[in-house]
PDB file of C-alpha atoms in Angstrom:
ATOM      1  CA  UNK A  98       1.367  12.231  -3.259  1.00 45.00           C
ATOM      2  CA  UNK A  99       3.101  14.403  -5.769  1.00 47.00           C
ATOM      3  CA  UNK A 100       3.071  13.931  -9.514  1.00 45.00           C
ATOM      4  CA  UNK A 101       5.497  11.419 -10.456  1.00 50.00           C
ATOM      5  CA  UNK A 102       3.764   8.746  -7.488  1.00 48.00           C
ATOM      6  CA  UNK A 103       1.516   6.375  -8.661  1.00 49.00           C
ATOM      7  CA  UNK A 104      -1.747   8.099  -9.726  1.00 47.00           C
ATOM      8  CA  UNK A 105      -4.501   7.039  -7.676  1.00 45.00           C
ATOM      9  CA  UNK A 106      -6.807   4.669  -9.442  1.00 49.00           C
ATOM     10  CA  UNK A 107      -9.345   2.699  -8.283  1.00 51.00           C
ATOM     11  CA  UNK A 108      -7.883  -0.747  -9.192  1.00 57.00           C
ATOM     12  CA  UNK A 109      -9.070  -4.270  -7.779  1.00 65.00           C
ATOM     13  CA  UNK A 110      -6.888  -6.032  -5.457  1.00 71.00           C
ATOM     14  CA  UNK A 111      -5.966  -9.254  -6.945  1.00 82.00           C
ATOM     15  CA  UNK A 112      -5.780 -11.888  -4.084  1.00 86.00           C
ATOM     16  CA  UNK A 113      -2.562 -12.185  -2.315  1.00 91.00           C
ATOM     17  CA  UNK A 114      -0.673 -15.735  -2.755  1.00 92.00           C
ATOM     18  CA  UNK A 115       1.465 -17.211  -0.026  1.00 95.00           C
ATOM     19  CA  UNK A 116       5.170 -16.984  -1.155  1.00 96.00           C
ATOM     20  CA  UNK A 117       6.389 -20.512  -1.783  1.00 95.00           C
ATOM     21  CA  UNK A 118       9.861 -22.231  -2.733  1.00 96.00           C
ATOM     22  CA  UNK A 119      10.981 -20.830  -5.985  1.00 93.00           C
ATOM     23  CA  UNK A 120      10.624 -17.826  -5.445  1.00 96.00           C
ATOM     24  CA  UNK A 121      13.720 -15.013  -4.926  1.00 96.00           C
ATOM     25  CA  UNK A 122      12.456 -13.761  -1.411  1.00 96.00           C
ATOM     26  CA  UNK A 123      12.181 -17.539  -0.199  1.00 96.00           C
ATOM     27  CA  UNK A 124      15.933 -17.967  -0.467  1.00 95.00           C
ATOM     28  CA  UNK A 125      16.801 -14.223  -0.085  1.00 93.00           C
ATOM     29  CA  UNK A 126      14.565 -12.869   2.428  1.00 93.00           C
ATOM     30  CA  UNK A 127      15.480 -14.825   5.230  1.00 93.00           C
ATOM     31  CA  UNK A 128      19.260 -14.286   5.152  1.00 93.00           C
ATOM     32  CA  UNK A 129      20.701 -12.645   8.068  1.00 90.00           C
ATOM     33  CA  UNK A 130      22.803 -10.811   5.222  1.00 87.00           C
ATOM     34  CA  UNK A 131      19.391  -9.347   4.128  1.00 84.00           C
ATOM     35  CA  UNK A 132      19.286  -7.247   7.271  1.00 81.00           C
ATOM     36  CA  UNK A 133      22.081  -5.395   6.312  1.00 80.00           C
ATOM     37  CA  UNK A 134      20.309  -2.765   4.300  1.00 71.00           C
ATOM     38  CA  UNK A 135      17.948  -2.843   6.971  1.00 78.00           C
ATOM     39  CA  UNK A 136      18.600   0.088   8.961  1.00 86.00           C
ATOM     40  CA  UNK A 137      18.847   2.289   5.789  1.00 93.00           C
ATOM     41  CA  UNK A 138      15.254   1.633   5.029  1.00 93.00           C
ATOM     42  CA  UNK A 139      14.287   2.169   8.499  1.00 93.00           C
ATOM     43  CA  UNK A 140      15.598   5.623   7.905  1.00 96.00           C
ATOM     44  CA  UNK A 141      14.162   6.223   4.667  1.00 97.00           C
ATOM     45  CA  UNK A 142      10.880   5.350   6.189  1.00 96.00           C
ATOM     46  CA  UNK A 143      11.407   7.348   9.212  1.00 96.00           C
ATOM     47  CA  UNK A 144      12.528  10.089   7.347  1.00 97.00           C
ATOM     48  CA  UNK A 145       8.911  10.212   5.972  1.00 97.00           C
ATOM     49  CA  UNK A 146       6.921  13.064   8.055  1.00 96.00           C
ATOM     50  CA  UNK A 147       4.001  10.926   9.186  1.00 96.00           C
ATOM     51  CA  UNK A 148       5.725   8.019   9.789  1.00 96.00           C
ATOM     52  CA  UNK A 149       8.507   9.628  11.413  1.00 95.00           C
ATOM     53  CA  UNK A 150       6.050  11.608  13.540  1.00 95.00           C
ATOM     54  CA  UNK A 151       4.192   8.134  14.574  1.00 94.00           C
ATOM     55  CA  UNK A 152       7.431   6.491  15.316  1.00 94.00           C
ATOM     56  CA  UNK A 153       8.692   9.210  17.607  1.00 92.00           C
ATOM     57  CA  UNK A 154       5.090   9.389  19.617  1.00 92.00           C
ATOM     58  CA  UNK A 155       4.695   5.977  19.724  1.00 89.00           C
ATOM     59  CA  UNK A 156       7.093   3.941  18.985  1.00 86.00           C
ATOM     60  CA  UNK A 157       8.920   1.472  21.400  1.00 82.00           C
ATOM     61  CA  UNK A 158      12.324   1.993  19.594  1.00 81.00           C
ATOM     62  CA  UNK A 159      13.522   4.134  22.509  1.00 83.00           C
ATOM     63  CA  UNK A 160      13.196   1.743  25.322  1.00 85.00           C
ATOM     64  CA  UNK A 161      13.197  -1.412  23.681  1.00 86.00           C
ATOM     65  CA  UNK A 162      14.964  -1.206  20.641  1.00 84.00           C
ATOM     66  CA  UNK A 163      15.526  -5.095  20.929  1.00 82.00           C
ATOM     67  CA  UNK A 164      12.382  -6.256  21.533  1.00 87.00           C
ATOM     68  CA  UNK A 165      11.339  -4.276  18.949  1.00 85.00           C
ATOM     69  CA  UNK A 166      13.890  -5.521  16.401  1.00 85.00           C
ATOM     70  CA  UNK A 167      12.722  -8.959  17.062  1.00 88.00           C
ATOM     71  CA  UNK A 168       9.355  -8.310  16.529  1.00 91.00           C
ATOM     72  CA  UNK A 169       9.890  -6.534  13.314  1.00 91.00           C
ATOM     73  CA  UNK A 170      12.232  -9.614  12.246  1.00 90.00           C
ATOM     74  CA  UNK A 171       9.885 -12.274  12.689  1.00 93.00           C
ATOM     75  CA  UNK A 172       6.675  -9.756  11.210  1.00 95.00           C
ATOM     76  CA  UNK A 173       8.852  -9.718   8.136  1.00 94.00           C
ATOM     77  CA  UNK A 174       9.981 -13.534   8.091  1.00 95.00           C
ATOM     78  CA  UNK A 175       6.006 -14.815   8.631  1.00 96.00           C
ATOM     79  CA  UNK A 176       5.634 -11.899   5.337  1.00 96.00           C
ATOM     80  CA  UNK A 177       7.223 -14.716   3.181  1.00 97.00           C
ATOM     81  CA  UNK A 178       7.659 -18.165   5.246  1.00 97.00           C
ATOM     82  CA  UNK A 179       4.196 -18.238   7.090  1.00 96.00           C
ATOM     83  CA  UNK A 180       2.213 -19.789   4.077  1.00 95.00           C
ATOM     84  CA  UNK A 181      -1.139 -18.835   4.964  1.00 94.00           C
ATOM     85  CA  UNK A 182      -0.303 -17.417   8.088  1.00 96.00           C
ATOM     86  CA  UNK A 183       1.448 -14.297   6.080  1.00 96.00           C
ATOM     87  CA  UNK A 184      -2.037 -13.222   4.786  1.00 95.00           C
ATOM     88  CA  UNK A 185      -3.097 -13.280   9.219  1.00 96.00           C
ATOM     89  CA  UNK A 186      -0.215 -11.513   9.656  1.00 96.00           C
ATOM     90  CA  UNK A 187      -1.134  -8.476   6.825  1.00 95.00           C
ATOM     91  CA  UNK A 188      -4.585  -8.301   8.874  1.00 95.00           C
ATOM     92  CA  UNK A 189      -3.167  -8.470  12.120  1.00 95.00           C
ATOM     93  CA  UNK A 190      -0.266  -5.341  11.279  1.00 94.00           C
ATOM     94  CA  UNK A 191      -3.260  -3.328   9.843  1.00 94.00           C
ATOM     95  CA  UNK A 192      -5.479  -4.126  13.112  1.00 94.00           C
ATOM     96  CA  UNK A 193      -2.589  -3.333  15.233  1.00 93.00           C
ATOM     97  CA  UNK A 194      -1.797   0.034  13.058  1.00 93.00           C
ATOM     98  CA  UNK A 195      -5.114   1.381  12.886  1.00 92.00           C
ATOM     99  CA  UNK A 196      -5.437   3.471  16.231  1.00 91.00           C
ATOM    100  CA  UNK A 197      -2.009   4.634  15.604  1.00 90.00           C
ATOM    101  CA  UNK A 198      -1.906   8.091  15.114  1.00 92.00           C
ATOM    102  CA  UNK A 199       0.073  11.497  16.061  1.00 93.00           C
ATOM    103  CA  UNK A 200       0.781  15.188  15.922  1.00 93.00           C
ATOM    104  CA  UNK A 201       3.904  16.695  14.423  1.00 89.00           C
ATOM    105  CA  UNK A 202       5.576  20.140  16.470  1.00 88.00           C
ATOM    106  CA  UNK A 203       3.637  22.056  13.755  1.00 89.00           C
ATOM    107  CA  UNK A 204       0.274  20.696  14.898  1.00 92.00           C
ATOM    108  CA  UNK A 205      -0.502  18.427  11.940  1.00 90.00           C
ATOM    109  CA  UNK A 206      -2.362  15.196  12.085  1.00 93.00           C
ATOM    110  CA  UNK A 207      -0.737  11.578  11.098  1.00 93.00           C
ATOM    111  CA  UNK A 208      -1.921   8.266  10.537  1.00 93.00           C
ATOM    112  CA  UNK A 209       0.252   5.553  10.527  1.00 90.00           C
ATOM    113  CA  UNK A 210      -3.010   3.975   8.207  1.00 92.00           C
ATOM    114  CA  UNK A 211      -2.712   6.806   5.712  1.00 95.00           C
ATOM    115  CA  UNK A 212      -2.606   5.296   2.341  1.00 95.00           C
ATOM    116  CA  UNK A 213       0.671   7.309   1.203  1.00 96.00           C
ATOM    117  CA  UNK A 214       2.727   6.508   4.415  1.00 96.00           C
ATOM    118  CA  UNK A 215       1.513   2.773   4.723  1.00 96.00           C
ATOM    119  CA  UNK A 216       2.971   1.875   0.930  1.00 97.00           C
ATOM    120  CA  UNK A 217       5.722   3.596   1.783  1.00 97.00           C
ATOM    121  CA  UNK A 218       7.018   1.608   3.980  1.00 96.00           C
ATOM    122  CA  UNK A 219       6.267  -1.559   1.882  1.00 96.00           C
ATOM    123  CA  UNK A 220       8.160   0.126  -1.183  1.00 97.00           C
ATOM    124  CA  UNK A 221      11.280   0.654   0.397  1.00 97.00           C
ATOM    125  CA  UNK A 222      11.802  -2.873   0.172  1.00 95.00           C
ATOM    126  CA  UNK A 223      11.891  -3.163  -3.346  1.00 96.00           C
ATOM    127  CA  UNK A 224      14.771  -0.342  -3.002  1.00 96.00           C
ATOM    128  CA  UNK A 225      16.592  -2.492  -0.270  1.00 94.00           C
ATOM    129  CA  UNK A 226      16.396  -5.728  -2.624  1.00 94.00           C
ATOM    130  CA  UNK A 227      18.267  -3.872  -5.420  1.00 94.00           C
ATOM    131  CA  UNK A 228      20.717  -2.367  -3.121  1.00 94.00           C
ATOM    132  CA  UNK A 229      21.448  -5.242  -1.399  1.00 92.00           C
ATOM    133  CA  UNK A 230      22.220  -7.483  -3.791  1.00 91.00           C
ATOM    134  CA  UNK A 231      24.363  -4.296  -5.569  1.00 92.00           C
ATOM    135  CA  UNK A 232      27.007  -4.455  -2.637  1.00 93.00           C
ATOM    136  CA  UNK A 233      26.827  -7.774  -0.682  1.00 91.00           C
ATOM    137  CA  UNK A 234      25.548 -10.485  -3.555  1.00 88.00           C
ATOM    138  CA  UNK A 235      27.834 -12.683  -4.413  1.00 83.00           C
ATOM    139  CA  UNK A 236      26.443 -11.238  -8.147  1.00 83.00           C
ATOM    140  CA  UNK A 237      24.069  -8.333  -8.730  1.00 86.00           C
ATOM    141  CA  UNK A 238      20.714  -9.291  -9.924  1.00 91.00           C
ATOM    142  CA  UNK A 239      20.055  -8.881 -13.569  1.00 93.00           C
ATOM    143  CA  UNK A 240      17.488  -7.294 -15.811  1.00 95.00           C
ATOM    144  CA  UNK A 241      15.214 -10.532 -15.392  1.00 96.00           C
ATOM    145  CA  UNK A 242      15.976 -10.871 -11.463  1.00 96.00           C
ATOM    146  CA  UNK A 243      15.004  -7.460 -10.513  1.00 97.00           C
ATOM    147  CA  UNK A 244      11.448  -8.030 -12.529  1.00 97.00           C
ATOM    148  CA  UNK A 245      10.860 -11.304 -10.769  1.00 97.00           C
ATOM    149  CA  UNK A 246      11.685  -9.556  -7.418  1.00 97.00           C
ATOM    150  CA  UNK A 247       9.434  -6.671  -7.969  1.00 98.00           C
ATOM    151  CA  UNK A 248       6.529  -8.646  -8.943  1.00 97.00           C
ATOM    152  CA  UNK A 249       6.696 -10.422  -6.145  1.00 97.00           C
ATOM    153  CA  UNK A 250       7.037  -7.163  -4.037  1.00 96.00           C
ATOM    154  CA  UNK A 251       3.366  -6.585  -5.844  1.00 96.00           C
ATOM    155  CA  UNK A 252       2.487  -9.706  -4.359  1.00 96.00           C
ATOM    156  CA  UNK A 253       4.016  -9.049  -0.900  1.00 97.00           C
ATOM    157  CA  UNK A 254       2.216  -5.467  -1.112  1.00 96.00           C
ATOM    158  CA  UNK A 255      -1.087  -7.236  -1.185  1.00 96.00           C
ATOM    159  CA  UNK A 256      -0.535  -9.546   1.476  1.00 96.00           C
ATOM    160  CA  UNK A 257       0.526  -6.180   3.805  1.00 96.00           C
ATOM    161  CA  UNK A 258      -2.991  -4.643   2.279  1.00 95.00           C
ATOM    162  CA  UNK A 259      -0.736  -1.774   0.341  1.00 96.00           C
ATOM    163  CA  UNK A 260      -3.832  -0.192  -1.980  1.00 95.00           C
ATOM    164  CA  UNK A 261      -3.792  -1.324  -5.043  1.00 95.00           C
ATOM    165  CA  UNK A 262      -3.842   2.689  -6.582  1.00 95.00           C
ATOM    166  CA  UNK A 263      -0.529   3.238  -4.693  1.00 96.00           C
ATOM    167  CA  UNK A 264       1.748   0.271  -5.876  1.00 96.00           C
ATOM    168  CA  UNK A 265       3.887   1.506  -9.296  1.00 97.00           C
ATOM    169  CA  UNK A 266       3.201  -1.270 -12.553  1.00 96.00           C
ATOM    170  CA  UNK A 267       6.302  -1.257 -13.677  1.00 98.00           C
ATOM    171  CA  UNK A 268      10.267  -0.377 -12.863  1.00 98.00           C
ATOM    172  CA  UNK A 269      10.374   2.398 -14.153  1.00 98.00           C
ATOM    173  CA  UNK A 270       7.292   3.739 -12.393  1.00 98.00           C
ATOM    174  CA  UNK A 271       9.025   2.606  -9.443  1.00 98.00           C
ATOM    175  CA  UNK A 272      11.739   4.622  -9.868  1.00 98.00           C
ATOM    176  CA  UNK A 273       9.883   7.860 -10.531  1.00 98.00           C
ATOM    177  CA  UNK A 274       8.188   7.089  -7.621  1.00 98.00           C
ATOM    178  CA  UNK A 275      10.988   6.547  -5.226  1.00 98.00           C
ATOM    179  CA  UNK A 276      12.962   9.407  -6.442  1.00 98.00           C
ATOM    180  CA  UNK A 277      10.060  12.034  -6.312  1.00 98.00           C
ATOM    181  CA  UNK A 278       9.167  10.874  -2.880  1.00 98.00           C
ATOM    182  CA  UNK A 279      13.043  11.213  -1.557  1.00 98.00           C
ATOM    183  CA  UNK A 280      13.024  14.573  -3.579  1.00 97.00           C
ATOM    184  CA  UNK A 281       9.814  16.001  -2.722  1.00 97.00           C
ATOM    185  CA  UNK A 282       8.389  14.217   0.194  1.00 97.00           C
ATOM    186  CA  UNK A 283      10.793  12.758   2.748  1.00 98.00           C
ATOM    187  CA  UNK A 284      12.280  15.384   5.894  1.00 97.00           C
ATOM    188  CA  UNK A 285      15.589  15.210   7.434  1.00 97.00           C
ATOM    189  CA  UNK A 286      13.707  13.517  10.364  1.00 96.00           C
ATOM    190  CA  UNK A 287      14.776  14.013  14.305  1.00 95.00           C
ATOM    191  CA  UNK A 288      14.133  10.291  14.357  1.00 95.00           C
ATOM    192  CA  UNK A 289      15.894   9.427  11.316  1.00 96.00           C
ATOM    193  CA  UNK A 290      19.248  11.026  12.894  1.00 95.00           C
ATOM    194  CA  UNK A 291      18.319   9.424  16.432  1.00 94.00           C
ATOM    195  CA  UNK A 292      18.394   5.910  14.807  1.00 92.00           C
ATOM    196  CA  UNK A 293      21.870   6.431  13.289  1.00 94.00           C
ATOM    197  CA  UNK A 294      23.049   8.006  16.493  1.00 93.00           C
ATOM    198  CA  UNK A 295      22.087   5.280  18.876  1.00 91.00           C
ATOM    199  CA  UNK A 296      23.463   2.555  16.842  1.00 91.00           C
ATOM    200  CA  UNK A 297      26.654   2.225  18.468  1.00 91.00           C
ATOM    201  CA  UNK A 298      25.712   2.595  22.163  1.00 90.00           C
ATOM    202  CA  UNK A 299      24.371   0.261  24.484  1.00 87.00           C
ATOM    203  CA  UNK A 300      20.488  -0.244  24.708  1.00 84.00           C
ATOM    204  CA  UNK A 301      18.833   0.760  28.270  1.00 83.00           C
ATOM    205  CA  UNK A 302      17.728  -2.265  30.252  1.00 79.00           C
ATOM    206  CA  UNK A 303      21.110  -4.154  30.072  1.00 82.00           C
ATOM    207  CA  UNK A 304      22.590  -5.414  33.128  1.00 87.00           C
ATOM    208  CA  UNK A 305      25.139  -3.219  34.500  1.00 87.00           C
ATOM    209  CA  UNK A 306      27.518  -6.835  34.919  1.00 90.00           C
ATOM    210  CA  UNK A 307      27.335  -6.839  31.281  1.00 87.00           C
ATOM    211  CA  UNK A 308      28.162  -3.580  30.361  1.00 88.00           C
ATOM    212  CA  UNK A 309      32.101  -3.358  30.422  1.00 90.00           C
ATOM    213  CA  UNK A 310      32.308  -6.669  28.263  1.00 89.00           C
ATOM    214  CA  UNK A 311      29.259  -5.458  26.024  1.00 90.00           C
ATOM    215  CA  UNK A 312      30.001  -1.673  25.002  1.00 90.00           C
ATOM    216  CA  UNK A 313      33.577  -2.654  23.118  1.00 92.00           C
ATOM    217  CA  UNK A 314      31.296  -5.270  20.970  1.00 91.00           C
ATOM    218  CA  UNK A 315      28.149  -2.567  20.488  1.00 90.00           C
ATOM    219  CA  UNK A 316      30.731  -0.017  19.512  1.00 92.00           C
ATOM    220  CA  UNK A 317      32.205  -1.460  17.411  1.00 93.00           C
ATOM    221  CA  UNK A 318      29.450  -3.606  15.441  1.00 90.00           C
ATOM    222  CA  UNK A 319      27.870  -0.264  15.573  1.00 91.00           C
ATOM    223  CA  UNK A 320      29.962   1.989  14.150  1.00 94.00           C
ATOM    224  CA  UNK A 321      30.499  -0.735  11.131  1.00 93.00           C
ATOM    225  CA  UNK A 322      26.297  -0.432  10.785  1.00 92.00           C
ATOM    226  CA  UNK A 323      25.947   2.740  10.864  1.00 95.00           C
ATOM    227  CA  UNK A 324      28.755   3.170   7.958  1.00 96.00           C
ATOM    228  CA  UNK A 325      26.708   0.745   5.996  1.00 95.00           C
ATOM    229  CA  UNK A 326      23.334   2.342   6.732  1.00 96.00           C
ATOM    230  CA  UNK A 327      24.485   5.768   5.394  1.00 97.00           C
ATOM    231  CA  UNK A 328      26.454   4.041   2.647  1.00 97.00           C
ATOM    232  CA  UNK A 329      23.008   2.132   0.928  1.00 96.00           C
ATOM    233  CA  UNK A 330      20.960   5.351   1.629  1.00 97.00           C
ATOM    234  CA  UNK A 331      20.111   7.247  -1.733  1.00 97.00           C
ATOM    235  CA  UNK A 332      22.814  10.414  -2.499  1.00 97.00           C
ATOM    236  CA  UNK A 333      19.705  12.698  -1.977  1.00 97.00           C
ATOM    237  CA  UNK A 334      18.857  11.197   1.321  1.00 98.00           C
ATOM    238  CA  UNK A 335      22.337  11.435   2.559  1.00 98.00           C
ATOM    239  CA  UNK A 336      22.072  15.177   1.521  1.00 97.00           C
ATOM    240  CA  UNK A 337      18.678  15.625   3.441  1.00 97.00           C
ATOM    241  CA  UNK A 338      20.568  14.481   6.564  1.00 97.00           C
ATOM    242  CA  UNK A 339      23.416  16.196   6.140  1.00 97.00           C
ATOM    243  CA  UNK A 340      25.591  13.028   6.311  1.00 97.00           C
ATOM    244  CA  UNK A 341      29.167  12.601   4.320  1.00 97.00           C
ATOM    245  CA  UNK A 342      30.064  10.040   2.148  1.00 98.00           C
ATOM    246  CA  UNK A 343      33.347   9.997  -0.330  1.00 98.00           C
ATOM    247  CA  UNK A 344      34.690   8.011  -2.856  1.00 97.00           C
ATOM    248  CA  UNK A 345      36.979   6.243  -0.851  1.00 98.00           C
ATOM    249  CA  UNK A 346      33.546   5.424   1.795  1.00 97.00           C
ATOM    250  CA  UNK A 347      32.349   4.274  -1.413  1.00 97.00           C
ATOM    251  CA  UNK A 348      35.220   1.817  -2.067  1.00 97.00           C
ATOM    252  CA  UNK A 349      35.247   0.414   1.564  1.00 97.00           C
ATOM    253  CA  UNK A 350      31.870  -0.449   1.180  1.00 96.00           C
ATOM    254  CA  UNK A 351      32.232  -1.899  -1.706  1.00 96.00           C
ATOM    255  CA  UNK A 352      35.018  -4.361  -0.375  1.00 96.00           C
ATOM    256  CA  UNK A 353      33.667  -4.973   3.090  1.00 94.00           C
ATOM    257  CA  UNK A 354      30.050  -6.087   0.524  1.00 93.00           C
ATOM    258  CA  UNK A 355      32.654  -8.489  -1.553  1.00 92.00           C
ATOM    259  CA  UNK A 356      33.509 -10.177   1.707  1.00 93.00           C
ATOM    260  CA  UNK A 357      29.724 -10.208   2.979  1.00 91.00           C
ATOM    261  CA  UNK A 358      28.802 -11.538  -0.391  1.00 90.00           C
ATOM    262  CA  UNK A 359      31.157 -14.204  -1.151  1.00 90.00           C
ATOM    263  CA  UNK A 360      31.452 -15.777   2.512  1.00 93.00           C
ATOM    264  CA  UNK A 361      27.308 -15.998   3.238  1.00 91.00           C
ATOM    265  CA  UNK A 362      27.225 -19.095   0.918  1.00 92.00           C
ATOM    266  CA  UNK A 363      29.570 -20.448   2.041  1.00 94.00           C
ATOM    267  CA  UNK A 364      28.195 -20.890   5.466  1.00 95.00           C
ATOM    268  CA  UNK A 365      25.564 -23.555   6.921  1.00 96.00           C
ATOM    269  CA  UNK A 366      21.955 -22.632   5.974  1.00 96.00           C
ATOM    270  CA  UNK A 367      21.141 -22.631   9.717  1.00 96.00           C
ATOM    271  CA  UNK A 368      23.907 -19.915  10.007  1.00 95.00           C
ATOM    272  CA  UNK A 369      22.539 -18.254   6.934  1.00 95.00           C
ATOM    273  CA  UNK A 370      18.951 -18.047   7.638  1.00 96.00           C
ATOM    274  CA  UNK A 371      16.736 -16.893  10.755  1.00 95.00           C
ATOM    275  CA  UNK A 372      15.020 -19.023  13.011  1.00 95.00           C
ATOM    276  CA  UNK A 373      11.899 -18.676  10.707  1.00 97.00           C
ATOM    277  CA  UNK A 374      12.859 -19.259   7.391  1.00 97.00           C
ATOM    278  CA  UNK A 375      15.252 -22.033   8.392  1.00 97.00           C
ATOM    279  CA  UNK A 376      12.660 -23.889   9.694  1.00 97.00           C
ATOM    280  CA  UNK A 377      10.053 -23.203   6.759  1.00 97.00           C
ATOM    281  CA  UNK A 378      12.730 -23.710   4.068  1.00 97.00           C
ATOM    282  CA  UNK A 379      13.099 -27.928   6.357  1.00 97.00           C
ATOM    283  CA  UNK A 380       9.186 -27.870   6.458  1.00 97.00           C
ATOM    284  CA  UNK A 381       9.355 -27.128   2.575  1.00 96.00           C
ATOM    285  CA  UNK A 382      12.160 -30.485   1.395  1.00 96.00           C
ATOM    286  CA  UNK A 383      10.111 -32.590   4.102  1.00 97.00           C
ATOM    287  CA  UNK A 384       7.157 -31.997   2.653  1.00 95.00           C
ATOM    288  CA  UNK A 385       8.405 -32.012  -0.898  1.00 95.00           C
ATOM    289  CA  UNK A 386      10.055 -35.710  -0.012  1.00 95.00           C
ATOM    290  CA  UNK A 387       6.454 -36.988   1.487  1.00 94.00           C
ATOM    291  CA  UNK A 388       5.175 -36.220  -1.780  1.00 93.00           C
ATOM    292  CA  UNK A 389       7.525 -37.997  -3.728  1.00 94.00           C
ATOM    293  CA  UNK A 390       7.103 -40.920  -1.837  1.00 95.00           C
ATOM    294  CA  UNK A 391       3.143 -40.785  -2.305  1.00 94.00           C
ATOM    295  CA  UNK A 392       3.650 -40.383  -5.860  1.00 95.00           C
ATOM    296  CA  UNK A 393       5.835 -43.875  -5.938  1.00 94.00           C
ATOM    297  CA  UNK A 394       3.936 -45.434  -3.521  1.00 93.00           C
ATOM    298  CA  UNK A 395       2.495 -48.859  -4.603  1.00 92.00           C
ATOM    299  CA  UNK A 396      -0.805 -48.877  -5.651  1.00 90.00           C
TER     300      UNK A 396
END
């Protein structure tokens, strides 16, 4: 970790609490919309030289980039909607993580369990929170938003077992952080590239029936996420990769996030939200309207 990371003290771990309603990543981590910054932080955190190396050795992106999609999806919904299940689900990714490890082409040794690496990954969600809801909120977040989102990152860090030493205190930390780690740390990553490449062609597996009616859609819907995963990457991680952006990018991202950002409420929570948090954000007003009615029961 260079200097501007988060020092390493030896700090205790206060307890992790199971994310409830009220808070911001109950109503915003569940959107579908939330994914849209998605595959920018996959690249971010690919673009990291252990995990990137662990990824490309072992990962099942390659063959089953669905599968694996949908596994990551509901890991990350269970993070916030699974009530006590979240804190399993922390033990059970750092179980499943620890025999993970890999050599790079220059013969150096990564674990996927490494301390740096590991909060990595968590972190970049604090940097896709901000830069989601800076192109496709109906309203950026404000000064008080952005704390109440990063504290609960803190909290969401300690459910996924992030050490205590390596998670920033404060904004501002955070930001030193991120930028000395995209500055001084992350690679221009074969993997990294390979993710934006594949986006717009067809995954292996599918049926060769589907294929003429499918590649127009994956194409398409492709093209349009890749644009937006190199548009929310950092400037200096755009530079790393040697990808292009202009001002006029700029602006069409900015207007195809307007549209994104004022249509999503407008739609049907079960069109808004996955499978997961739908159904935990029902299980959350049923159980809130039992209680009412035991409170005003007769007694």
């Amino acid at each position: 970790m260079t200097e501007n990371a988060p020092a390493a003290r030896a700090v205790a771990r206060p307890e992790p609490v199971p994310f409830e309603p009220g808070s911001i990543l109950w109503d915003t981590m569940g959107l579908y919309t939330s994914a849209i910054a998605g595959n920018s932080v996959f690249i971010l955190q690919t673009m990291h030289p252990a995990i990137g190396t662990v990824v490309d050795r072992l990962s099942s992106f390659r063959r089953d980039p669905l599968g694996r999609a949908a596994r990551s999806f509901a890991s990350v919904q269970t993070w916030v909607y699974g009530g006590r299940t979240a804190i399993e689900e922390g033990r059970r990714l750092r179980e499943m993580h620890k025999p993970l490890s890999a050599v790079d082409e220059g013969g150096r040794s990564h674990h996927a369990l490494s301390a740096e690496p590991w909060a990595w990954v968590h972190l970049t969600g604090f940097y896709a929170a901000v830069t989601a809801s800076k192109y496709f909120a109906p309203e950026p977040m404000g000064a008080d938003e952005q704390q109440q989102v990063f504290d609960e990152f803190l909290n969401l860090g300690r459910i996924l077992q992030v050490p205590e030493r390596m998670m920033p205190k404060t904004i501002d930390e955070y930001w030193a952080y991120f930028d000395d780690m995209v500055e001084n740390t992350l690679v221009p990553h074969k993997v990294a590239l390979e993710v934006l490449d594949r986006m717009d062609k067809l995954p292996p597996g599918m049926p060769a029936a589907l294929r003429p009616v499918a590649a127009p859609l994956v194409a398409a819907t492709g093209r349009l996420g890749r644009f937006i995963s190199v548009g929310t990457l950092p400037p200096a991680a755009r530079d790393k990769l040697g990808l292009a952006w202009s001002k006029a990018d700029e602006r069409r991202l900015r207007a195809v996030g307007q549209v994104i950002g004022r249509s999503t409420p407008l739609l049907p929570e079960r069109v808004r939200y996955m499978p997961i948090a739908y159904r935990a954000r029902q299980a959350a007003r049923a159980q809130e309207r039992l209680r009412e009615v035991l409170d005003t029961r007769p007694l």
